[in-house]
């Protein structure tokens, strides 16, 4: 552990008044969490109550993606409320919150990649799609995504708890603020750098490849419709908005580059990217639109009766 790991050194990294900082974070997270819940709940209800929809790979992945995003937003909101009410949380609590949210981020990234691959297979090999995306492979993929993310985050949490042997209150809770507590060759730093340098580029390149293939098909005239153009544009925007904060919160970027203002900006950008998920993958689906209208009609008839 570095000799500079003390409250004074870590507090020196703050630039904005703590009261204002925590208030802005709490308000933005509460608004984002409420908005995403309102957008996601109708989709989750429709998908989970329709076994025929869950048999489709994209709807199965979408349901898990929406569930994971809402769980992550809920954790971030709890952390923001705790920081606002207590003006800080202990280092151990911060590490646990960070590990949980990072696990959700990895699940989000893996599920988004799986959705991109699913669309690529559906467009490239439509006749062999059902064979390639059989129920056993779909279930195995979902279990593997959640399990791998949990294992990677648990290992990082165990290393961090064993490496950082202090437990004083922190006025900010983000992994990089603890950088003075770690040496450049710390096991935690090396593990996080290698993990981020492998996972994020691999998933991003996979999504980019699938995106380029769909764009190529559009240019060839096979998918050249206004609806397809809008959907692909929204998918590209969502991927960019999601990826930027993931990289910014990693150990790949220098510690001096981070600040309170940048932290607030990346949080808002990430929340904006999250808000596009149900809009891009859910409400633009004609099948889900039909199911939602049917559900709304049933509710209306029941209320009249």
mmCIF file of C-alpha atoms in Angstrom:
data_model
loop_
_atom_site.group_PDB
_atom_site.id
_atom_site.type_symbol
_atom_site.label_atom_id
_atom_site.label_comp_id
_atom_site.label_asym_id
_atom_site.label_seq_id
_atom_site.Cartn_x
_atom_site.Cartn_y
_atom_site.Cartn_z
ATOM 1 C CA UNK A 1 0.000 0.000 0.000
ATOM 2 C CA UNK A 2 1.281 3.463 -0.892
ATOM 3 C CA UNK A 3 2.405 5.804 1.879
ATOM 4 C CA UNK A 4 0.172 8.536 0.398
ATOM 5 C CA UNK A 5 -2.971 6.579 1.220
ATOM 6 C CA UNK A 6 -4.606 8.879 3.777
ATOM 7 C CA UNK A 7 -7.724 11.028 4.076
ATOM 8 C CA UNK A 8 -5.874 14.290 3.333
ATOM 9 C CA UNK A 9 -4.399 12.987 0.067
ATOM 10 C CA UNK A 10 -7.706 11.567 -1.143
ATOM 11 C CA UNK A 11 -9.673 14.685 -0.163
ATOM 12 C CA UNK A 12 -7.225 16.775 -2.218
ATOM 13 C CA UNK A 13 -8.645 15.136 -5.360
ATOM 14 C CA UNK A 14 -12.034 16.815 -4.875
ATOM 15 C CA UNK A 15 -12.743 20.024 -6.780
ATOM 16 C CA UNK A 16 -16.464 20.673 -6.177
ATOM 17 C CA UNK A 17 -18.138 21.367 -2.860
ATOM 18 C CA UNK A 18 -19.235 17.986 -1.484
ATOM 19 C CA UNK A 19 -22.797 19.113 -0.738
ATOM 20 C CA UNK A 20 -23.338 20.386 -4.280
ATOM 21 C CA UNK A 21 -21.567 17.385 -5.810
ATOM 22 C CA UNK A 22 -23.648 14.821 -3.914
ATOM 23 C CA UNK A 23 -26.869 16.727 -4.570
ATOM 24 C CA UNK A 24 -26.251 16.809 -8.331
ATOM 25 C CA UNK A 25 -25.329 13.100 -8.373
ATOM 26 C CA UNK A 26 -28.363 12.112 -6.304
ATOM 27 C CA UNK A 27 -30.828 14.133 -8.372
ATOM 28 C CA UNK A 28 -29.411 12.864 -11.685
ATOM 29 C CA UNK A 29 -29.470 9.245 -10.488
ATOM 30 C CA UNK A 30 -33.010 9.504 -9.084
ATOM 31 C CA UNK A 31 -34.297 11.028 -12.322
ATOM 32 C CA UNK A 32 -32.460 8.457 -14.443
ATOM 33 C CA UNK A 33 -33.591 5.522 -12.286
ATOM 34 C CA UNK A 34 -37.232 6.676 -12.383
ATOM 35 C CA UNK A 35 -37.144 7.253 -16.149
ATOM 36 C CA UNK A 36 -35.586 3.871 -16.880
ATOM 37 C CA UNK A 37 -38.027 2.093 -14.586
ATOM 38 C CA UNK A 38 -40.988 3.716 -16.323
ATOM 39 C CA UNK A 39 -39.592 2.770 -19.747
ATOM 40 C CA UNK A 40 -38.488 -0.741 -18.811
ATOM 41 C CA UNK A 41 -41.339 -2.114 -16.693
ATOM 42 C CA UNK A 42 -43.921 -2.328 -19.537
ATOM 43 C CA UNK A 43 -41.389 -4.180 -21.718
ATOM 44 C CA UNK A 44 -40.390 -6.565 -18.919
ATOM 45 C CA UNK A 45 -44.025 -7.328 -18.081
ATOM 46 C CA UNK A 46 -44.934 -8.013 -21.705
ATOM 47 C CA UNK A 47 -41.852 -10.167 -22.395
ATOM 48 C CA UNK A 48 -41.910 -12.230 -19.194
ATOM 49 C CA UNK A 49 -45.640 -12.944 -19.492
ATOM 50 C CA UNK A 50 -45.292 -14.191 -23.079
ATOM 51 C CA UNK A 51 -43.469 -17.541 -23.363
ATOM 52 C CA UNK A 52 -43.583 -17.161 -27.142
ATOM 53 C CA UNK A 53 -41.497 -13.984 -26.880
ATOM 54 C CA UNK A 54 -38.951 -15.545 -24.531
ATOM 55 C CA UNK A 55 -38.306 -18.219 -27.144
ATOM 56 C CA UNK A 56 -36.799 -15.473 -29.316
ATOM 57 C CA UNK A 57 -33.145 -14.873 -28.467
ATOM 58 C CA UNK A 58 -33.335 -11.087 -28.819
ATOM 59 C CA UNK A 59 -36.251 -10.779 -26.394
ATOM 60 C CA UNK A 60 -34.628 -13.126 -23.879
ATOM 61 C CA UNK A 61 -31.417 -11.061 -23.977
ATOM 62 C CA UNK A 62 -33.403 -7.818 -23.869
ATOM 63 C CA UNK A 63 -35.255 -8.875 -20.720
ATOM 64 C CA UNK A 64 -31.957 -9.655 -18.957
ATOM 65 C CA UNK A 65 -30.433 -6.419 -20.254
ATOM 66 C CA UNK A 66 -33.314 -4.328 -18.915
ATOM 67 C CA UNK A 67 -33.213 -6.181 -15.593
ATOM 68 C CA UNK A 68 -29.457 -5.621 -15.256
ATOM 69 C CA UNK A 69 -29.649 -1.931 -16.167
ATOM 70 C CA UNK A 70 -32.384 -1.318 -13.601
ATOM 71 C CA UNK A 71 -30.414 -3.214 -10.948
ATOM 72 C CA UNK A 72 -27.327 -1.127 -11.696
ATOM 73 C CA UNK A 73 -29.311 2.109 -11.636
ATOM 74 C CA UNK A 74 -30.852 1.072 -8.308
ATOM 75 C CA UNK A 75 -27.396 0.406 -6.801
ATOM 76 C CA UNK A 76 -26.056 3.740 -8.043
ATOM 77 C CA UNK A 77 -29.101 5.547 -6.641
ATOM 78 C CA UNK A 78 -28.633 3.911 -3.222
ATOM 79 C CA UNK A 79 -24.959 4.892 -3.237
ATOM 80 C CA UNK A 80 -25.803 8.485 -4.209
ATOM 81 C CA UNK A 81 -28.437 8.749 -1.467
ATOM 82 C CA UNK A 82 -26.035 7.330 1.152
ATOM 83 C CA UNK A 83 -23.286 9.757 0.120
ATOM 84 C CA UNK A 84 -25.745 12.666 0.207
ATOM 85 C CA UNK A 85 -27.139 11.786 3.623
ATOM 86 C CA UNK A 86 -23.881 10.784 5.324
ATOM 87 C CA UNK A 87 -21.435 13.012 3.389
ATOM 88 C CA UNK A 88 -19.306 9.923 2.771
ATOM 89 C CA UNK A 89 -19.072 6.144 3.118
ATOM 90 C CA UNK A 90 -16.342 3.788 4.339
ATOM 91 C CA UNK A 91 -13.689 2.490 1.939
ATOM 92 C CA UNK A 92 -14.917 -1.102 2.322
ATOM 93 C CA UNK A 93 -18.493 -0.108 1.480
ATOM 94 C CA UNK A 94 -17.251 1.865 -1.519
ATOM 95 C CA UNK A 95 -15.297 -1.137 -2.816
ATOM 96 C CA UNK A 96 -18.343 -3.412 -2.474
ATOM 97 C CA UNK A 97 -20.589 -0.915 -4.289
ATOM 98 C CA UNK A 98 -17.959 -0.493 -7.015
ATOM 99 C CA UNK A 99 -17.600 -4.269 -7.497
ATOM 100 C CA UNK A 100 -21.380 -4.699 -7.760
ATOM 101 C CA UNK A 101 -21.800 -1.906 -10.308
ATOM 102 C CA UNK A 102 -18.783 -3.090 -12.311
ATOM 103 C CA UNK A 103 -20.300 -6.586 -12.441
ATOM 104 C CA UNK A 104 -23.503 -5.061 -13.811
ATOM 105 C CA UNK A 105 -21.474 -3.067 -16.357
ATOM 106 C CA UNK A 106 -19.820 -6.261 -17.607
ATOM 107 C CA UNK A 107 -23.186 -8.013 -17.852
ATOM 108 C CA UNK A 108 -24.506 -5.002 -19.805
ATOM 109 C CA UNK A 109 -21.518 -5.120 -22.144
ATOM 110 C CA UNK A 110 -21.724 -8.883 -22.719
ATOM 111 C CA UNK A 111 -25.502 -8.797 -23.293
ATOM 112 C CA UNK A 112 -25.188 -5.885 -25.740
ATOM 113 C CA UNK A 113 -22.527 -7.865 -27.603
ATOM 114 C CA UNK A 114 -24.748 -10.952 -27.619
ATOM 115 C CA UNK A 115 -27.627 -8.889 -29.036
ATOM 116 C CA UNK A 116 -25.372 -7.605 -31.821
ATOM 117 C CA UNK A 117 -24.219 -11.152 -32.641
ATOM 118 C CA UNK A 118 -27.832 -12.377 -32.611
ATOM 119 C CA UNK A 119 -28.850 -9.739 -35.173
ATOM 120 C CA UNK A 120 -25.775 -10.546 -37.273
ATOM 121 C CA UNK A 121 -26.644 -14.264 -37.367
ATOM 122 C CA UNK A 122 -30.318 -13.546 -38.082
ATOM 123 C CA UNK A 123 -29.425 -11.364 -41.085
ATOM 124 C CA UNK A 124 -26.490 -13.398 -42.435
ATOM 125 C CA UNK A 125 -27.891 -16.931 -42.031
ATOM 126 C CA UNK A 126 -31.678 -16.638 -41.679
ATOM 127 C CA UNK A 127 -32.300 -20.255 -42.730
ATOM 128 C CA UNK A 128 -29.838 -21.636 -40.171
ATOM 129 C CA UNK A 129 -30.732 -19.184 -37.414
ATOM 130 C CA UNK A 130 -32.951 -21.543 -35.401
ATOM 131 C CA UNK A 131 -30.271 -24.239 -35.551
ATOM 132 C CA UNK A 132 -27.468 -21.915 -34.497
ATOM 133 C CA UNK A 133 -29.519 -20.219 -31.754
ATOM 134 C CA UNK A 134 -31.078 -23.314 -30.201
ATOM 135 C CA UNK A 135 -32.684 -23.039 -26.699
ATOM 136 C CA UNK A 136 -29.773 -24.831 -24.995
ATOM 137 C CA UNK A 137 -27.229 -22.372 -26.408
ATOM 138 C CA UNK A 138 -29.377 -19.392 -25.447
ATOM 139 C CA UNK A 139 -29.707 -20.519 -21.836
ATOM 140 C CA UNK A 140 -26.013 -21.420 -21.645
ATOM 141 C CA UNK A 141 -25.024 -17.997 -23.022
ATOM 142 C CA UNK A 142 -27.151 -16.123 -20.466
ATOM 143 C CA UNK A 143 -25.834 -18.211 -17.551
ATOM 144 C CA UNK A 144 -22.239 -17.787 -18.780
ATOM 145 C CA UNK A 145 -22.619 -13.999 -19.060
ATOM 146 C CA UNK A 146 -23.912 -13.565 -15.508
ATOM 147 C CA UNK A 147 -21.460 -16.113 -14.058
ATOM 148 C CA UNK A 148 -18.366 -14.722 -15.786
ATOM 149 C CA UNK A 149 -19.201 -11.166 -14.743
ATOM 150 C CA UNK A 150 -19.781 -12.234 -11.128
ATOM 151 C CA UNK A 151 -16.517 -14.192 -11.004
ATOM 152 C CA UNK A 152 -14.400 -11.398 -12.511
ATOM 153 C CA UNK A 153 -15.866 -8.775 -10.173
ATOM 154 C CA UNK A 154 -15.560 -11.058 -7.135
ATOM 155 C CA UNK A 155 -11.871 -11.645 -7.856
ATOM 156 C CA UNK A 156 -11.298 -7.881 -8.203
ATOM 157 C CA UNK A 157 -13.169 -7.259 -4.934
ATOM 158 C CA UNK A 158 -11.138 -9.885 -3.045
ATOM 159 C CA UNK A 159 -7.870 -8.439 -4.358
ATOM 160 C CA UNK A 160 -8.918 -4.880 -3.470
ATOM 161 C CA UNK A 161 -10.027 -5.820 0.061
ATOM 162 C CA UNK A 162 -6.712 -7.588 0.662
ATOM 163 C CA UNK A 163 -4.650 -4.797 -0.916
ATOM 164 C CA UNK A 164 -6.287 -1.691 0.574
ATOM 165 C CA UNK A 165 -5.895 -2.103 4.338
ATOM 166 C CA UNK A 166 -7.650 1.129 5.373
ATOM 167 C CA UNK A 167 -11.283 1.838 6.166
ATOM 168 C CA UNK A 168 -11.714 5.580 6.713
ATOM 169 C CA UNK A 169 -14.736 7.519 5.329
ATOM 170 C CA UNK A 170 -14.603 8.733 1.717
ATOM 171 C CA UNK A 171 -16.443 11.795 0.448
ATOM 172 C CA UNK A 172 -16.278 10.364 -3.097
ATOM 173 C CA UNK A 173 -16.860 6.776 -4.090
ATOM 174 C CA UNK A 174 -15.227 5.860 -7.360
ATOM 175 C CA UNK A 175 -12.427 3.305 -7.804
ATOM 176 C CA UNK A 176 -9.883 5.727 -9.247
ATOM 177 C CA UNK A 177 -9.967 8.018 -6.216
ATOM 178 C CA UNK A 178 -8.183 5.212 -4.337
ATOM 179 C CA UNK A 179 -5.300 5.238 -6.823
ATOM 180 C CA UNK A 180 -2.876 6.807 -4.259
ATOM 181 C CA UNK A 181 -3.470 3.714 -2.096
ATOM 182 C CA UNK A 182 -2.059 1.478 -4.817
ATOM 183 C CA UNK A 183 1.345 1.133 -6.437
ATOM 184 C CA UNK A 184 1.692 1.011 -10.198
ATOM 185 C CA UNK A 185 2.410 -2.719 -10.058
ATOM 186 C CA UNK A 186 -0.375 -3.515 -7.589
ATOM 187 C CA UNK A 187 -2.205 -6.776 -8.305
ATOM 188 C CA UNK A 188 -5.527 -4.909 -8.347
ATOM 189 C CA UNK A 189 -4.297 -2.317 -10.851
ATOM 190 C CA UNK A 190 -2.748 -4.941 -13.135
ATOM 191 C CA UNK A 191 -5.838 -7.161 -12.940
ATOM 192 C CA UNK A 192 -8.209 -4.280 -13.763
ATOM 193 C CA UNK A 193 -6.003 -2.958 -16.574
ATOM 194 C CA UNK A 194 -5.671 -6.365 -18.216
ATOM 195 C CA UNK A 195 -9.371 -7.117 -17.755
ATOM 196 C CA UNK A 196 -10.489 -3.797 -19.198
ATOM 197 C CA UNK A 197 -7.927 -3.905 -22.014
ATOM 198 C CA UNK A 198 -9.218 -7.341 -23.067
ATOM 199 C CA UNK A 199 -12.958 -7.301 -22.369
ATOM 200 C CA UNK A 200 -13.904 -3.805 -23.546
ATOM 201 C CA UNK A 201 -12.012 -3.837 -26.905
ATOM 202 C CA UNK A 202 -13.117 -7.414 -27.645
ATOM 203 C CA UNK A 203 -16.788 -6.626 -27.075
ATOM 204 C CA UNK A 204 -16.546 -3.265 -28.840
ATOM 205 C CA UNK A 205 -14.846 -4.764 -31.902
ATOM 206 C CA UNK A 206 -17.461 -7.529 -32.045
ATOM 207 C CA UNK A 207 -20.300 -5.007 -31.944
ATOM 208 C CA UNK A 208 -18.508 -2.824 -34.497
ATOM 209 C CA UNK A 209 -18.066 -5.784 -36.854
ATOM 210 C CA UNK A 210 -21.743 -6.719 -36.602
ATOM 211 C CA UNK A 211 -22.712 -3.084 -37.082
ATOM 212 C CA UNK A 212 -20.537 -2.766 -40.212
ATOM 213 C CA UNK A 213 -22.006 -5.979 -41.631
ATOM 214 C CA UNK A 214 -25.547 -4.633 -41.202
ATOM 215 C CA UNK A 215 -24.509 -1.313 -42.765
ATOM 216 C CA UNK A 216 -23.011 -3.220 -45.695
ATOM 217 C CA UNK A 217 -26.276 -5.099 -46.164
ATOM 218 C CA UNK A 218 -28.140 -1.800 -46.086
ATOM 219 C CA UNK A 219 -25.895 -0.352 -48.783
ATOM 220 C CA UNK A 220 -26.446 -3.481 -50.838
ATOM 221 C CA UNK A 221 -30.176 -2.850 -50.670
ATOM 222 C CA UNK A 222 -31.157 -5.807 -48.541
ATOM 223 C CA UNK A 223 -32.062 -3.712 -45.489
ATOM 224 C CA UNK A 224 -32.260 -0.267 -47.014
ATOM 225 C CA UNK A 225 -35.316 1.118 -45.201
ATOM 226 C CA UNK A 226 -35.832 4.233 -43.143
ATOM 227 C CA UNK A 227 -36.745 2.128 -40.109
ATOM 228 C CA UNK A 228 -33.502 0.125 -40.362
ATOM 229 C CA UNK A 229 -31.421 3.317 -40.738
ATOM 230 C CA UNK A 230 -32.977 4.884 -37.632
ATOM 231 C CA UNK A 231 -32.527 1.682 -35.601
ATOM 232 C CA UNK A 232 -28.866 1.288 -36.564
ATOM 233 C CA UNK A 233 -28.184 4.973 -35.822
ATOM 234 C CA UNK A 234 -29.729 4.635 -32.366
ATOM 235 C CA UNK A 235 -27.750 1.449 -31.726
ATOM 236 C CA UNK A 236 -24.499 3.206 -32.673
ATOM 237 C CA UNK A 237 -25.317 6.183 -30.413
ATOM 238 C CA UNK A 238 -26.229 3.892 -27.519
ATOM 239 C CA UNK A 239 -23.009 1.896 -27.874
ATOM 240 C CA UNK A 240 -20.847 5.043 -27.908
ATOM 241 C CA UNK A 241 -22.632 6.628 -24.949
ATOM 242 C CA UNK A 242 -22.301 3.401 -22.991
ATOM 243 C CA UNK A 243 -18.650 2.692 -23.832
ATOM 244 C CA UNK A 244 -17.178 6.103 -22.983
ATOM 245 C CA UNK A 245 -17.882 5.986 -19.204
ATOM 246 C CA UNK A 246 -16.799 2.340 -19.000
ATOM 247 C CA UNK A 247 -13.352 3.286 -20.315
ATOM 248 C CA UNK A 248 -13.173 6.523 -18.311
ATOM 249 C CA UNK A 249 -13.809 4.686 -15.026
ATOM 250 C CA UNK A 250 -11.075 2.148 -15.690
ATOM 251 C CA UNK A 251 -7.398 2.190 -14.715
ATOM 252 C CA UNK A 252 -6.472 2.606 -18.393
ATOM 253 C CA UNK A 253 -6.803 6.376 -18.053
ATOM 254 C CA UNK A 254 -4.348 8.365 -15.866
ATOM 255 C CA UNK A 255 -5.565 9.320 -12.406
ATOM 256 C CA UNK A 256 -4.816 13.028 -12.898
ATOM 257 C CA UNK A 257 -7.226 13.114 -15.834
ATOM 258 C CA UNK A 258 -10.227 12.538 -13.570
ATOM 259 C CA UNK A 259 -12.195 15.203 -11.732
ATOM 260 C CA UNK A 260 -15.566 15.755 -10.081
ATOM 261 C CA UNK A 261 -16.941 17.553 -13.151
ATOM 262 C CA UNK A 262 -15.801 14.723 -15.425
ATOM 263 C CA UNK A 263 -17.350 12.171 -13.070
ATOM 264 C CA UNK A 264 -20.714 13.957 -13.217
ATOM 265 C CA UNK A 265 -20.465 14.279 -17.013
ATOM 266 C CA UNK A 266 -19.679 10.588 -17.530
ATOM 267 C CA UNK A 267 -22.548 9.610 -15.234
ATOM 268 C CA UNK A 268 -25.003 11.704 -17.244
ATOM 269 C CA UNK A 269 -23.632 10.337 -20.540
ATOM 270 C CA UNK A 270 -23.951 6.764 -19.270
ATOM 271 C CA UNK A 271 -27.504 7.381 -18.057
ATOM 272 C CA UNK A 272 -28.413 8.816 -21.453
ATOM 273 C CA UNK A 273 -27.009 5.722 -23.160
ATOM 274 C CA UNK A 274 -28.933 3.481 -20.763
ATOM 275 C CA UNK A 275 -32.166 5.352 -21.503
ATOM 276 C CA UNK A 276 -31.800 4.503 -25.205
ATOM 277 C CA UNK A 277 -31.808 0.735 -24.509
ATOM 278 C CA UNK A 278 -35.582 0.217 -24.170
ATOM 279 C CA UNK A 279 -36.190 2.698 -26.989
ATOM 280 C CA UNK A 280 -33.773 1.031 -29.423
ATOM 281 C CA UNK A 281 -34.318 -2.651 -28.692
ATOM 282 C CA UNK A 282 -37.839 -2.588 -27.256
ATOM 283 C CA UNK A 283 -40.302 0.023 -28.409
ATOM 284 C CA UNK A 284 -39.083 -0.068 -32.011
ATOM 285 C CA UNK A 285 -39.994 -3.757 -32.245
ATOM 286 C CA UNK A 286 -43.309 -4.169 -34.067
ATOM 287 C CA UNK A 287 -43.993 -7.373 -32.180
ATOM 288 C CA UNK A 288 -43.523 -5.725 -28.789
ATOM 289 C CA UNK A 289 -45.592 -2.734 -29.892
ATOM 290 C CA UNK A 290 -48.410 -5.121 -30.782
ATOM 291 C CA UNK A 291 -48.177 -6.939 -27.430
ATOM 292 C CA UNK A 292 -48.165 -3.652 -25.490
ATOM 293 C CA UNK A 293 -51.258 -2.421 -27.344
ATOM 294 C CA UNK A 294 -53.000 -5.728 -26.630
ATOM 295 C CA UNK A 295 -52.099 -5.527 -22.939
ATOM 296 C CA UNK A 296 -53.304 -1.908 -22.744
ATOM 297 C CA UNK A 297 -56.571 -2.901 -24.435
ATOM 298 C CA UNK A 298 -57.125 -5.757 -21.961
ATOM 299 C CA UNK A 299 -56.511 -3.411 -19.025
ATOM 300 C CA UNK A 300 -58.955 -0.895 -20.486
ATOM 301 C CA UNK A 301 -61.653 -3.552 -20.988
ATOM 302 C CA UNK A 302 -61.162 -4.891 -17.454
ATOM 303 C CA UNK A 303 -61.462 -1.405 -15.998
ATOM 304 C CA UNK A 304 -64.688 -0.767 -17.936
ATOM 305 C CA UNK A 305 -66.160 -4.050 -16.722
#
